[in-house]
mmCIF file of C-alpha atoms in Angstrom:
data_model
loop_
_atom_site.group_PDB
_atom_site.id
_atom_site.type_symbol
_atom_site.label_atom_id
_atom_site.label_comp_id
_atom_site.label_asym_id
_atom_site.label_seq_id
_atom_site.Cartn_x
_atom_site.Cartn_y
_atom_site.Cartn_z
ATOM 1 C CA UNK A 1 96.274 -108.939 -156.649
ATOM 2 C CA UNK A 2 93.001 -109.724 -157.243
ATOM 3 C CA UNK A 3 92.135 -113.431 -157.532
ATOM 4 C CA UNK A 4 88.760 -115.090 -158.373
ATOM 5 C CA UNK A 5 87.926 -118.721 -157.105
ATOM 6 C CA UNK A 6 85.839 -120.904 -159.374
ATOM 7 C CA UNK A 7 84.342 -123.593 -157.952
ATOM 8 C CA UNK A 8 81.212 -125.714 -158.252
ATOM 9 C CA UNK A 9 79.730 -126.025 -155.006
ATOM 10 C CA UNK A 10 80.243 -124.851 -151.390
ATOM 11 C CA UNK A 11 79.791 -128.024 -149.834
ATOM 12 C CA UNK A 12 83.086 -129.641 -147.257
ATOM 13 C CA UNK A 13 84.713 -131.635 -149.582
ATOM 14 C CA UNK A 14 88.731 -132.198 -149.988
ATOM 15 C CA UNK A 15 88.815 -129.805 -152.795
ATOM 16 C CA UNK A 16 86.390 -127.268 -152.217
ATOM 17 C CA UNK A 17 87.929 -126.473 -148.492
ATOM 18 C CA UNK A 18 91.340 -126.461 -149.659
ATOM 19 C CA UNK A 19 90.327 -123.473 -151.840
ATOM 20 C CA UNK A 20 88.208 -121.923 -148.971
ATOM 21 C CA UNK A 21 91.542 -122.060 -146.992
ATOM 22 C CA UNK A 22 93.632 -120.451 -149.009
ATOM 23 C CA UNK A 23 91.479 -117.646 -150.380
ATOM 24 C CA UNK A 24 91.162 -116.941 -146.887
ATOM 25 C CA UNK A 25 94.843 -117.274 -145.891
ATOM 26 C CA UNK A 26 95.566 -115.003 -149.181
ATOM 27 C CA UNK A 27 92.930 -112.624 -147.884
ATOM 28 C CA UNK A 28 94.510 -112.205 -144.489
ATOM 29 C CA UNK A 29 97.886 -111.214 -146.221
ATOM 30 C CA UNK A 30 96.210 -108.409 -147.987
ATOM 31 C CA UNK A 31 94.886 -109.680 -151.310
ATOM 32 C CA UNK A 32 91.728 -109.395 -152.892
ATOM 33 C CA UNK A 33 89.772 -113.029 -153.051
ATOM 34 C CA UNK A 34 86.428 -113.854 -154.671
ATOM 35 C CA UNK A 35 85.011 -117.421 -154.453
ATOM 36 C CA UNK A 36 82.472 -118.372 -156.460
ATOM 37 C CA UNK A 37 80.265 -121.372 -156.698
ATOM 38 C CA UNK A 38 78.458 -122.834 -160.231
ATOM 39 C CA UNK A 39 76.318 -124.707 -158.200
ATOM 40 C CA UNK A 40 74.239 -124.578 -155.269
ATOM 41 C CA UNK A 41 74.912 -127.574 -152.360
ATOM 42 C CA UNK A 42 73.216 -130.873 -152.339
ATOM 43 C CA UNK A 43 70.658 -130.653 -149.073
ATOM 44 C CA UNK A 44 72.248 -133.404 -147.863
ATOM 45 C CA UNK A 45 75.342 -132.039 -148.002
ATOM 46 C CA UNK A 46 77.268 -130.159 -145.669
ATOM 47 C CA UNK A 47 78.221 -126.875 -146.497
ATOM 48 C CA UNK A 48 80.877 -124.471 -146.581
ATOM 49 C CA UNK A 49 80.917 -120.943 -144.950
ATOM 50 C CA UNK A 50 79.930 -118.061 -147.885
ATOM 51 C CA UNK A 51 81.612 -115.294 -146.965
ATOM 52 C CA UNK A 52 81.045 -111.469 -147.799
ATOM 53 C CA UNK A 53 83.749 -112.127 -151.175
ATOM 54 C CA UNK A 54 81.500 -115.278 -151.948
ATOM 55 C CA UNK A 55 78.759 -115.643 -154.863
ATOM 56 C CA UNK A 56 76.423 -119.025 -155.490
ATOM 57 C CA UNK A 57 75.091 -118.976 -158.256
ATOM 58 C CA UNK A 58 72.649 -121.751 -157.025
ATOM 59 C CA UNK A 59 71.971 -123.868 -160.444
ATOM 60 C CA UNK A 60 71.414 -127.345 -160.701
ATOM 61 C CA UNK A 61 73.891 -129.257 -160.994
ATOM 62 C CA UNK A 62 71.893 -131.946 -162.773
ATOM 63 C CA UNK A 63 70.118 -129.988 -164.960
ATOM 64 C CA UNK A 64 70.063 -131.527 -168.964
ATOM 65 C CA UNK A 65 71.780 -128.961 -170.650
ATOM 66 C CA UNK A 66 74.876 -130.058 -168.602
ATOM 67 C CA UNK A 67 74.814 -132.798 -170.892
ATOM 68 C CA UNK A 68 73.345 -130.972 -174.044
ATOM 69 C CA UNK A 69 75.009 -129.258 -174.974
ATOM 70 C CA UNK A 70 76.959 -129.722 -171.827
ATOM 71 C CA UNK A 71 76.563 -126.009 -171.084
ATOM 72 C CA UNK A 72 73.620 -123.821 -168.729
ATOM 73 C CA UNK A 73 72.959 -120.829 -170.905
ATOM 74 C CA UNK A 74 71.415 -118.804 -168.281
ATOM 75 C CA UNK A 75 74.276 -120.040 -165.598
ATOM 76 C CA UNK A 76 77.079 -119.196 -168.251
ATOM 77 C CA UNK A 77 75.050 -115.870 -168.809
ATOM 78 C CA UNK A 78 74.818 -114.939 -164.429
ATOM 79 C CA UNK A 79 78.992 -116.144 -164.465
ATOM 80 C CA UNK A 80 80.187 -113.705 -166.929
ATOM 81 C CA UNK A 81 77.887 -110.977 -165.413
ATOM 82 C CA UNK A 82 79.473 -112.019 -162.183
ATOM 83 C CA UNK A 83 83.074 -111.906 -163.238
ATOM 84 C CA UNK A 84 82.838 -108.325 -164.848
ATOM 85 C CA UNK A 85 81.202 -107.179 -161.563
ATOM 86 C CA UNK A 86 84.617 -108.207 -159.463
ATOM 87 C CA UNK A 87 86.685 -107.372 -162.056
ATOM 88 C CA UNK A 88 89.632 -109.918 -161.670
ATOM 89 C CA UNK A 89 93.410 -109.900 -162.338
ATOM 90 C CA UNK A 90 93.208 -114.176 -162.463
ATOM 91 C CA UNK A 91 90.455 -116.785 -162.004
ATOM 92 C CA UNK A 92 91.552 -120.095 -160.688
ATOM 93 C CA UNK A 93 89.486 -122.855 -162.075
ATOM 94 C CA UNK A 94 88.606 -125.334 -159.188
ATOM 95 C CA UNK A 95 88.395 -128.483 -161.096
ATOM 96 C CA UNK A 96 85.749 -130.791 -162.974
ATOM 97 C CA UNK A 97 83.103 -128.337 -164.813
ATOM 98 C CA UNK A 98 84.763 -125.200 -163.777
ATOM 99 C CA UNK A 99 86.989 -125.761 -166.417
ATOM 100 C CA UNK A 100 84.459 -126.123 -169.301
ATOM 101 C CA UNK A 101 82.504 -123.269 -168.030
ATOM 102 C CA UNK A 102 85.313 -120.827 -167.639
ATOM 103 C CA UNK A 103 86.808 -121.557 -171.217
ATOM 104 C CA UNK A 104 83.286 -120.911 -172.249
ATOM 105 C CA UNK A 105 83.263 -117.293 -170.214
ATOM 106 C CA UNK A 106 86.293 -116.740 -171.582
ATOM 107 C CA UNK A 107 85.371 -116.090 -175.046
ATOM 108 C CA UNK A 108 83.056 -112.989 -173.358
ATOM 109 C CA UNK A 109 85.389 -111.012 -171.126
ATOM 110 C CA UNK A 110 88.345 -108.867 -171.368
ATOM 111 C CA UNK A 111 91.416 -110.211 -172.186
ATOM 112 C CA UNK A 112 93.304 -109.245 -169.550
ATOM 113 C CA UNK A 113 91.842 -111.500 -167.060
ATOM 114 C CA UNK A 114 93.807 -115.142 -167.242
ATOM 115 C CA UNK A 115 92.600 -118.597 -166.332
ATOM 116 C CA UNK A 116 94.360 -121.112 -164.710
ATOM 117 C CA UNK A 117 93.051 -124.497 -163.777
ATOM 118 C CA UNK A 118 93.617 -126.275 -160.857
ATOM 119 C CA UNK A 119 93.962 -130.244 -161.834
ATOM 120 C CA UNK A 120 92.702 -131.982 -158.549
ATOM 121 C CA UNK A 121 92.907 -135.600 -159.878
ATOM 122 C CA UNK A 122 93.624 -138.144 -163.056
ATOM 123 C CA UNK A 123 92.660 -136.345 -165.932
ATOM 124 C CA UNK A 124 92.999 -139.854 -167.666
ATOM 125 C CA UNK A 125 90.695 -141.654 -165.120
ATOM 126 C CA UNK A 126 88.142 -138.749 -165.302
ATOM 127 C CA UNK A 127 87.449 -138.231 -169.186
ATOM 128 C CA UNK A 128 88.403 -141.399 -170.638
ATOM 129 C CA UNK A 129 85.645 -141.302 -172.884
ATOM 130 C CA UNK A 130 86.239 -140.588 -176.426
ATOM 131 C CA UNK A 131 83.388 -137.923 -176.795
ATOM 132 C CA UNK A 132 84.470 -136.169 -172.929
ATOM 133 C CA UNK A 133 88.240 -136.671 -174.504
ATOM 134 C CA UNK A 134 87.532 -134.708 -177.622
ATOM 135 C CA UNK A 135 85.748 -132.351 -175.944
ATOM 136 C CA UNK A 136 88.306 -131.163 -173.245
ATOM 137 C CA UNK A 137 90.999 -131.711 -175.639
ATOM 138 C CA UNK A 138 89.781 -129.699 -178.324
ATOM 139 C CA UNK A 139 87.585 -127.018 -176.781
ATOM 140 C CA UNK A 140 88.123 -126.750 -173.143
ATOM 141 C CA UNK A 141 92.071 -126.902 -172.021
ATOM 142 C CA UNK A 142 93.074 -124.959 -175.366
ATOM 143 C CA UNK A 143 91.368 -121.931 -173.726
ATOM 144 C CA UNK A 144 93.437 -122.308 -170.391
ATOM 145 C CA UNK A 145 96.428 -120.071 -170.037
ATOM 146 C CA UNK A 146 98.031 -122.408 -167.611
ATOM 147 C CA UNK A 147 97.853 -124.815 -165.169
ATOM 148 C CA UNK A 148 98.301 -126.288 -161.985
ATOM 149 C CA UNK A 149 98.748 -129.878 -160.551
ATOM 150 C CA UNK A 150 98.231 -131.119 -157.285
ATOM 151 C CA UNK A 151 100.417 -133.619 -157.499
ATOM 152 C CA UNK A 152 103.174 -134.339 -160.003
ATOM 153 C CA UNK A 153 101.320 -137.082 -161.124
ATOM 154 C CA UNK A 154 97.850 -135.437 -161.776
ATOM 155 C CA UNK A 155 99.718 -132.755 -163.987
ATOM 156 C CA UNK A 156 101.604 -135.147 -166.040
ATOM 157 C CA UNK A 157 98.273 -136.855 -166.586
ATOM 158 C CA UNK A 158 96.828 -133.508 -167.897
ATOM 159 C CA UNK A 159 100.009 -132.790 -170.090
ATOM 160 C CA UNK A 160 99.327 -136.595 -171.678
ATOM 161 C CA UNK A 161 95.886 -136.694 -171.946
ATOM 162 C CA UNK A 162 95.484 -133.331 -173.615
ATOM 163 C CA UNK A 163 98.808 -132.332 -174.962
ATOM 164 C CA UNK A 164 99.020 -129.046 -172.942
ATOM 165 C CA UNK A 165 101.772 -126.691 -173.616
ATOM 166 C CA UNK A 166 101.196 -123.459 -172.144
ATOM 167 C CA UNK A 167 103.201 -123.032 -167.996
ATOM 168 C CA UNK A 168 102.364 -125.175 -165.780
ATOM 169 C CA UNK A 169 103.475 -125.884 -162.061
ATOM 170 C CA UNK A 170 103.145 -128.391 -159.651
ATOM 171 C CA UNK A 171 101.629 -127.252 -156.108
ATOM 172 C CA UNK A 172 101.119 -129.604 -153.239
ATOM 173 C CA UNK A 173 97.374 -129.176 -151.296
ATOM 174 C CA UNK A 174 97.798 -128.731 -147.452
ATOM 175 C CA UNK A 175 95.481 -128.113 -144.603
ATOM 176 C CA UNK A 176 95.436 -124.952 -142.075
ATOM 177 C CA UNK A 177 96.391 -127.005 -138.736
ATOM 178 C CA UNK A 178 94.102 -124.309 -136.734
ATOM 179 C CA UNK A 179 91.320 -126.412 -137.452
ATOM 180 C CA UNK A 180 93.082 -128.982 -134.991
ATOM 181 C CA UNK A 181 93.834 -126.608 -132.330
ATOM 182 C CA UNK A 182 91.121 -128.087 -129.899
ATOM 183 C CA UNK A 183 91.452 -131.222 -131.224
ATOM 184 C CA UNK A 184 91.344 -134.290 -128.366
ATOM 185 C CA UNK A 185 94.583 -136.593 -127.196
ATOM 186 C CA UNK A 186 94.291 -139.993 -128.454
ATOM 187 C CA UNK A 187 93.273 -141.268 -124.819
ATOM 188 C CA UNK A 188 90.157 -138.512 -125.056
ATOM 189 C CA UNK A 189 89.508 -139.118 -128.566
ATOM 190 C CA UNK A 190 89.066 -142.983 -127.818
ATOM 191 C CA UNK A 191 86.991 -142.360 -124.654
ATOM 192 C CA UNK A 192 84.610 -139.837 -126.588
ATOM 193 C CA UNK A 193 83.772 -142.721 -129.041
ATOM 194 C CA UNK A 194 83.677 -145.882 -126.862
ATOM 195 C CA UNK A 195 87.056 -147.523 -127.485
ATOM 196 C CA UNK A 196 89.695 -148.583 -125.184
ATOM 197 C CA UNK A 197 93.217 -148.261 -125.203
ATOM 198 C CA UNK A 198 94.356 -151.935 -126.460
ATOM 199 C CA UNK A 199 91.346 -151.639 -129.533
ATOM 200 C CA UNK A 200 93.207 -151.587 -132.925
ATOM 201 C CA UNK A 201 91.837 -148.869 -134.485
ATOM 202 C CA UNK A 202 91.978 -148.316 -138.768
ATOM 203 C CA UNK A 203 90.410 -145.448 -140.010
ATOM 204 C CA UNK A 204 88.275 -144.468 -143.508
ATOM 205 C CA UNK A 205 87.821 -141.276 -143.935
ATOM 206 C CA UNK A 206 86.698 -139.621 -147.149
ATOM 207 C CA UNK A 207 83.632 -139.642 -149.789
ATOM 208 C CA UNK A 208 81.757 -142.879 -149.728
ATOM 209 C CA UNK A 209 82.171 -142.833 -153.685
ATOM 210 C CA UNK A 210 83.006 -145.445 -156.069
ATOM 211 C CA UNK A 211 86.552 -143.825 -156.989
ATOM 212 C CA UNK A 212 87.167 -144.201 -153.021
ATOM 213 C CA UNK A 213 86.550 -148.250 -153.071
ATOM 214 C CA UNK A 214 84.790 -148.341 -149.329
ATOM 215 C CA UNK A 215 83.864 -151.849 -150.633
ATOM 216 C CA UNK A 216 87.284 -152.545 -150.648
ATOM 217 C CA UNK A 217 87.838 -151.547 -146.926
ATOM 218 C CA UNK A 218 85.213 -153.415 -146.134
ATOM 219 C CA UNK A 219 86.689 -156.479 -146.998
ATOM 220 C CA UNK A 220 89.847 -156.182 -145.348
ATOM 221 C CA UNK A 221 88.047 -155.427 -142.228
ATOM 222 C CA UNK A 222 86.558 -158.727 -142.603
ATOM 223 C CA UNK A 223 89.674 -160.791 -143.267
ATOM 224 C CA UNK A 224 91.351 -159.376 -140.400
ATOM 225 C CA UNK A 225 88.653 -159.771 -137.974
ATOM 226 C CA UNK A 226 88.631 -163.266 -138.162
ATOM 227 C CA UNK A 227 92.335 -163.290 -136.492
ATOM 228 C CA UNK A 228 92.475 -159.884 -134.465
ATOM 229 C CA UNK A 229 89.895 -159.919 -131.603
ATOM 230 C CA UNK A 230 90.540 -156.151 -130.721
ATOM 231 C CA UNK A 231 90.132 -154.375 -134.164
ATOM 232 C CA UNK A 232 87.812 -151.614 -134.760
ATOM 233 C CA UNK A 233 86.931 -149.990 -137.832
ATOM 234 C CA UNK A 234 85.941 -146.676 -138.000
ATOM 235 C CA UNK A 235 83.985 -145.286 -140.993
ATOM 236 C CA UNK A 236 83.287 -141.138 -141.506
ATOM 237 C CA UNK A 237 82.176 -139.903 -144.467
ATOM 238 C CA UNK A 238 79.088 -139.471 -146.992
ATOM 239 C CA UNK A 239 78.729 -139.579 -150.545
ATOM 240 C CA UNK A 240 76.632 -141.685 -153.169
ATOM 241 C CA UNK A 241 77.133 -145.044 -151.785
ATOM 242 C CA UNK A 242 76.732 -143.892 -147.737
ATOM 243 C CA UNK A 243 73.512 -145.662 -147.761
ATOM 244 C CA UNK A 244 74.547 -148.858 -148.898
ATOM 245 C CA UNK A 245 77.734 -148.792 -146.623
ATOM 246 C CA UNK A 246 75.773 -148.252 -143.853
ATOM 247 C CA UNK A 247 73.847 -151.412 -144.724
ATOM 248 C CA UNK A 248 76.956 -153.116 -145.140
ATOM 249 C CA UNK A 249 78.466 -152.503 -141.736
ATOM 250 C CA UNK A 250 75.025 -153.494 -140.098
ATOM 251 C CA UNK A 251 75.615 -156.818 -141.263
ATOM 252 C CA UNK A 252 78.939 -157.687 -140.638
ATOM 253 C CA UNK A 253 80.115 -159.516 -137.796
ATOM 254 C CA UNK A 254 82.967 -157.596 -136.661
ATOM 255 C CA UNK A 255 83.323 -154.456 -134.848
ATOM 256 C CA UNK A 256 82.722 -151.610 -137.761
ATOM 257 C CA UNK A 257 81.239 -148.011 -136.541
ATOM 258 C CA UNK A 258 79.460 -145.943 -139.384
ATOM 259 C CA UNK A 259 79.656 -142.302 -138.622
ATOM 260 C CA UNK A 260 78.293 -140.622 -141.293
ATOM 261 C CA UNK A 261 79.846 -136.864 -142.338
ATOM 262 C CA UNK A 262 81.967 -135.047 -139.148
ATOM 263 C CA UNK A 263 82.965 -131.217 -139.420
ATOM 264 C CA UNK A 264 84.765 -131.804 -137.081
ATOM 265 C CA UNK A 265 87.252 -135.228 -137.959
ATOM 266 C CA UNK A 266 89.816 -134.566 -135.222
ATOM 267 C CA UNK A 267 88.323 -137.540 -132.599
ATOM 268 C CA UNK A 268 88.786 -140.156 -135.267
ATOM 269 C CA UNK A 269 92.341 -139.152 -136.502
ATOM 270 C CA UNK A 270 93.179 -138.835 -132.706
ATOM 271 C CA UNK A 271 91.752 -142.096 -131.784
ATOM 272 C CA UNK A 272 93.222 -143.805 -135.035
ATOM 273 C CA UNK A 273 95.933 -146.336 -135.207
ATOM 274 C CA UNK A 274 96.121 -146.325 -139.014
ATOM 275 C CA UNK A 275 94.371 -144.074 -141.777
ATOM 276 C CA UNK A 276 93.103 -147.270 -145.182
ATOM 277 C CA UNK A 277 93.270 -145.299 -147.889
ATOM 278 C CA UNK A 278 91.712 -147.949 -150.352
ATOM 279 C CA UNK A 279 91.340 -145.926 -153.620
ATOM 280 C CA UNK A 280 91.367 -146.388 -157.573
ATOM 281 C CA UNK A 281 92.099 -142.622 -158.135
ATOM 282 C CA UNK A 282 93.385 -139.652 -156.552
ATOM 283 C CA UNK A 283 95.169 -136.427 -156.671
ATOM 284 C CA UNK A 284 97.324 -135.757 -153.404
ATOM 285 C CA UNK A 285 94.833 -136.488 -150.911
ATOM 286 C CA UNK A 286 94.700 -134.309 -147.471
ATOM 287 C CA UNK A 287 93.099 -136.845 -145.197
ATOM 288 C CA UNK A 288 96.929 -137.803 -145.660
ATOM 289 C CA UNK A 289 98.605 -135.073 -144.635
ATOM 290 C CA UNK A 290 95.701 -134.977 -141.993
ATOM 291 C CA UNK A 291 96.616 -138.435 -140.552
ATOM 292 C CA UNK A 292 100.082 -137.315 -140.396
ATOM 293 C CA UNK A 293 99.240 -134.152 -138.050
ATOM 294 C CA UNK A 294 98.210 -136.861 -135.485
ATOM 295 C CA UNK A 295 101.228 -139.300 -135.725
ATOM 296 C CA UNK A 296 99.049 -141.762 -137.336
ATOM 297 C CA UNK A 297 100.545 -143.441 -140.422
ATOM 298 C CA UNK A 298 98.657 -144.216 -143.739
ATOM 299 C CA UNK A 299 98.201 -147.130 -145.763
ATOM 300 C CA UNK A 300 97.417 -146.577 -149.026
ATOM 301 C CA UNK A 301 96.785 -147.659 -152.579
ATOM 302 C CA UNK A 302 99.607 -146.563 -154.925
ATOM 303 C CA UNK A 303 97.396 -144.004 -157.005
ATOM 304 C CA UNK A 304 97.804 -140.543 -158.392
ATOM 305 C CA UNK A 305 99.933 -138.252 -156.418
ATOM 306 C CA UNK A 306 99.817 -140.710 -153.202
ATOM 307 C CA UNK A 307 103.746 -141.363 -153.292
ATOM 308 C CA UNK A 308 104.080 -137.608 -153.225
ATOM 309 C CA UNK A 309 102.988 -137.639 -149.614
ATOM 310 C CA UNK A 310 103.623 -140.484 -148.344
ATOM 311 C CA UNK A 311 107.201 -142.192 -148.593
ATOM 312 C CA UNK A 312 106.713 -145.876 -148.434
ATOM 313 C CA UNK A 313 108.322 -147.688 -145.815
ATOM 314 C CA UNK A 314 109.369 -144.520 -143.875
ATOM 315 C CA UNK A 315 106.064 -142.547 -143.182
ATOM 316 C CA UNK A 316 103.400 -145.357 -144.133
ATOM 317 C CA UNK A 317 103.388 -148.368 -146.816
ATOM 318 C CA UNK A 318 101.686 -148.188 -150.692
ATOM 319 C CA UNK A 319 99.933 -151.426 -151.714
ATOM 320 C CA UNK A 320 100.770 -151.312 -155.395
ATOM 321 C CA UNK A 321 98.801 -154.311 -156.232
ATOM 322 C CA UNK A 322 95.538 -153.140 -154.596
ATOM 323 C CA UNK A 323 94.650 -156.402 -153.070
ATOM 324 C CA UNK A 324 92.606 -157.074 -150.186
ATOM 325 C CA UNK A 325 95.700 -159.428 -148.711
ATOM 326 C CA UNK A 326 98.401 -156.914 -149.267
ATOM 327 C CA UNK A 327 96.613 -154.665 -147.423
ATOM 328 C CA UNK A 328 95.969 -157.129 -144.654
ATOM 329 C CA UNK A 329 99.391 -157.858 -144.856
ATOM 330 C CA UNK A 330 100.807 -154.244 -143.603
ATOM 331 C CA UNK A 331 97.866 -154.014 -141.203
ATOM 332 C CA UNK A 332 99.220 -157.177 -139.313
ATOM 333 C CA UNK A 333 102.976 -156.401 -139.307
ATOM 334 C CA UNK A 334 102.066 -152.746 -137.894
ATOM 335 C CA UNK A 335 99.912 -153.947 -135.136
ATOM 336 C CA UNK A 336 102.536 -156.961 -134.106
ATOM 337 C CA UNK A 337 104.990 -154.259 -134.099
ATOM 338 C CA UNK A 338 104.053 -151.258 -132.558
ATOM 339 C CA UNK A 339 106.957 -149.216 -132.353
ATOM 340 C CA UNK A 340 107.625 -149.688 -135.910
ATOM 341 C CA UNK A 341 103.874 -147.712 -136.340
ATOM 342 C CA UNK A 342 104.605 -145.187 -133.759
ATOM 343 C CA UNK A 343 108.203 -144.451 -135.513
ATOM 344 C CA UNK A 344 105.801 -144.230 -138.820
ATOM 345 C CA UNK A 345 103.787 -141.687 -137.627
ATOM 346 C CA UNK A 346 106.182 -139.576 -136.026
ATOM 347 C CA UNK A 347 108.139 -139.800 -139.618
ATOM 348 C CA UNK A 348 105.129 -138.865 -141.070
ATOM 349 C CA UNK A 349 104.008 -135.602 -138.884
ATOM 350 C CA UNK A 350 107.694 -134.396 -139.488
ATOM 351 C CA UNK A 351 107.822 -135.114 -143.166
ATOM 352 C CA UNK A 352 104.113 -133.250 -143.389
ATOM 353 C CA UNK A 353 105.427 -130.367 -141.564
ATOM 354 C CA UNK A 354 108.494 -129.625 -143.623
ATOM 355 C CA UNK A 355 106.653 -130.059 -146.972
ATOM 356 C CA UNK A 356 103.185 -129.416 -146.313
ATOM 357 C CA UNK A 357 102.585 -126.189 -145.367
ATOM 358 C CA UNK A 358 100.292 -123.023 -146.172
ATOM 359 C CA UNK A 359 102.649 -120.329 -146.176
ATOM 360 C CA UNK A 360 104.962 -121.595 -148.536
ATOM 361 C CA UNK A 361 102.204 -123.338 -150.463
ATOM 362 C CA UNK A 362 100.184 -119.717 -150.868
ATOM 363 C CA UNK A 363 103.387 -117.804 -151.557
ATOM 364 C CA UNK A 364 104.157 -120.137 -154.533
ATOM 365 C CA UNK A 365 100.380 -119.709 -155.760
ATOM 366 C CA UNK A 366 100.904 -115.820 -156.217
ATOM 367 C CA UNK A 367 104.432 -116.131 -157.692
ATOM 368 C CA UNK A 368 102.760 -118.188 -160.539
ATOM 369 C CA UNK A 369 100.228 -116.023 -160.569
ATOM 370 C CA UNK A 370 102.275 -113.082 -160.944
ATOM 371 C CA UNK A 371 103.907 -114.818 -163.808
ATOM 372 C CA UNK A 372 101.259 -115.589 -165.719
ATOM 373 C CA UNK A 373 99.703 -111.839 -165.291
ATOM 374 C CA UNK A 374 103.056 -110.713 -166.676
ATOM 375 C CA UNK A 375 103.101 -113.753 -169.493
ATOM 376 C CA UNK A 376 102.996 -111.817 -173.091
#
């Protein structure tokens, strides 16, 4: 099969190297992948790997016509050239403007070739505008031939939002584990950054967006360091708002470490006590499944496809509320009882292992594939 990878920058984001991973793992097992990128990669931004199957087309992301008429007639104009050069059996649409742009290529290339989106998030979160609405609804999704959620929740969102009718399937995201395979114990991870054994270490780990609510992990760190001496707060990541969390943490009072971006995350998971996952939206997020690998439980905001990964009470606890106190809450009982957070994260690596993983999660990717290809 051959399978083409639309996605709008090559830059290390949840998203972006989920689809790196599994053109790659697909590619291994004998199939024919093709990633290409809309956009070319913030400078600031660290970047993905482009391959000998990989294409950027290197436009600006912020150009006007994005906006008006919310299409780049010379980028549109380079994709379809691009996609009749590989010639593809099935295009996977990565997402945000991949969609709009390959409903637009659509209309120029054989019919043969079907599109499938890949829903990475709250489609109802994401486009509640009424203008954005009417335009997905109306032009964009009616071009898709299917689609595919990352969670339960993020496809039912979809199906709401825009009425979609054509196949769709659920398919989890996971992570290829042989990026851990050097990773550090949790008494090396904690000497490589400075802590000690008794610190009580939480985690944030992710894009220091608004969607993310780092603001919101900062205040629980606050709270709680007014009653728990040995915390340490650990914060790796970039994004919009990485300057102004930096400023934050160099005026609080209690112990919080800004790291910036990390290609390599596997110290701070190792070194973790708990993964904050403090979010208004997601899909299913990896930095979960991620967490789990090292035994360390999550606790979470009840957003998106979160419950899909992580089953309250057994491999980590869901704040449903959002509140700072809730939060605090779970943070306290887990640190007065440790063996009730070690039994967490050893629930969680096993339920991770048994659900999570990129063999099955590939295999099911090509069987839906395969169906649409054969779909009248």
């Amino acid at each position: 099969m051959k399978i083409l990878f639309l996605d709008t920058s090559p830059i290390r984001r949840g998203a972006q190297v989920f689809i790196s991973e599994l053109a790659d793992y697909l590619s291994r097992s004998g199939h024919e992948t093709f990633r290409v990128y809309l956009y070319k990669a913030e400078k600031s931004a660290s970047k993905l790997p482009i391959r000998s199957q990989g294409l950027v087309l290197n436009f600006d992301s912020k150009n006007l016509f994005e906006k008006i008429p919310t299409i780049q007639p010379v980028l549109l104009k380079r994709l379809i050239e691009g996609i009749k050069e590989i010639s593809p059996d099935i295009i996977l649409l990565n997402g945000s403007r991949t969609l709009k742009y390959g409903a637009a290529a659509k209309q120029f290339l054989p019919k043969r070739i079907r599109w499938v989106s890949r829903i990475i998030d709250n489609a109802e979160f994401w486009n509640a505008g009424k203008f954005t609405h009417w335009y997905y609804k109306s032009l964009v999704i009616p071009q898709l031939d299917a689609s595919i959620g990352v969670s339960q929740a993020s496809l039912d969102s979809m199906i709401r939002h825009y009425n979609f009718k054509k196949p769709t399937t659920v398919i989890y995201r996971v992570f290829d584990p042989r990026k851990f395979k050097n990773a550090p114990s949790r008494q090396a991870g904690r000497k490589d950054l400075g802590l000690d054994e008794n610190d009580e270490v939480l985690l944030f780990l992710g894009n220091l967006t608004a969607q993310k609510r780092p603001d919101r992990f900062l205040e629980i760190i606050q709270k709680l360091a007014k009653t728990r001496p040995q915390l340490k707060a650990l914060v790796v990541g970039d994004g919009d708002l990485g300057v102004s969390i930096k400023s934050q943490i160099s005026n609080l009072q209690s112990q919080t470490f800004f790291f910036g971006y990390q290609q390599d995350v596997s110290p701070y998971l190792a070194a973790a006590d708990l993964l904050i996952l403090t979010s208004d939206t997601e899909g299913l997020p990896g930095v979960v499944l991620e967490a789990a690998y090292f035994e360390v439980p999550t606790i979470a905001t009840e957003v998106g496809g979160i419950r899909e990964c992580l089953i309250d009470g057994e491999t980590g606890y869901l704040i449903p509320d959002r509140s700072v106190d809730a939060f605090c809450q779970k943070i306290n009982q887990l640190f007065d009882q440790p063996n009730q957070r070690i039994q967490l994260g050893q629930n969680a690596k096993k339920f991770t292992s048994e659900h999570f993983r990129m063999d099955k999660v590939a295999q099911h990717y090509l069987d839906f594939f395969q169906q649409i290809i054969n779909h009248p």
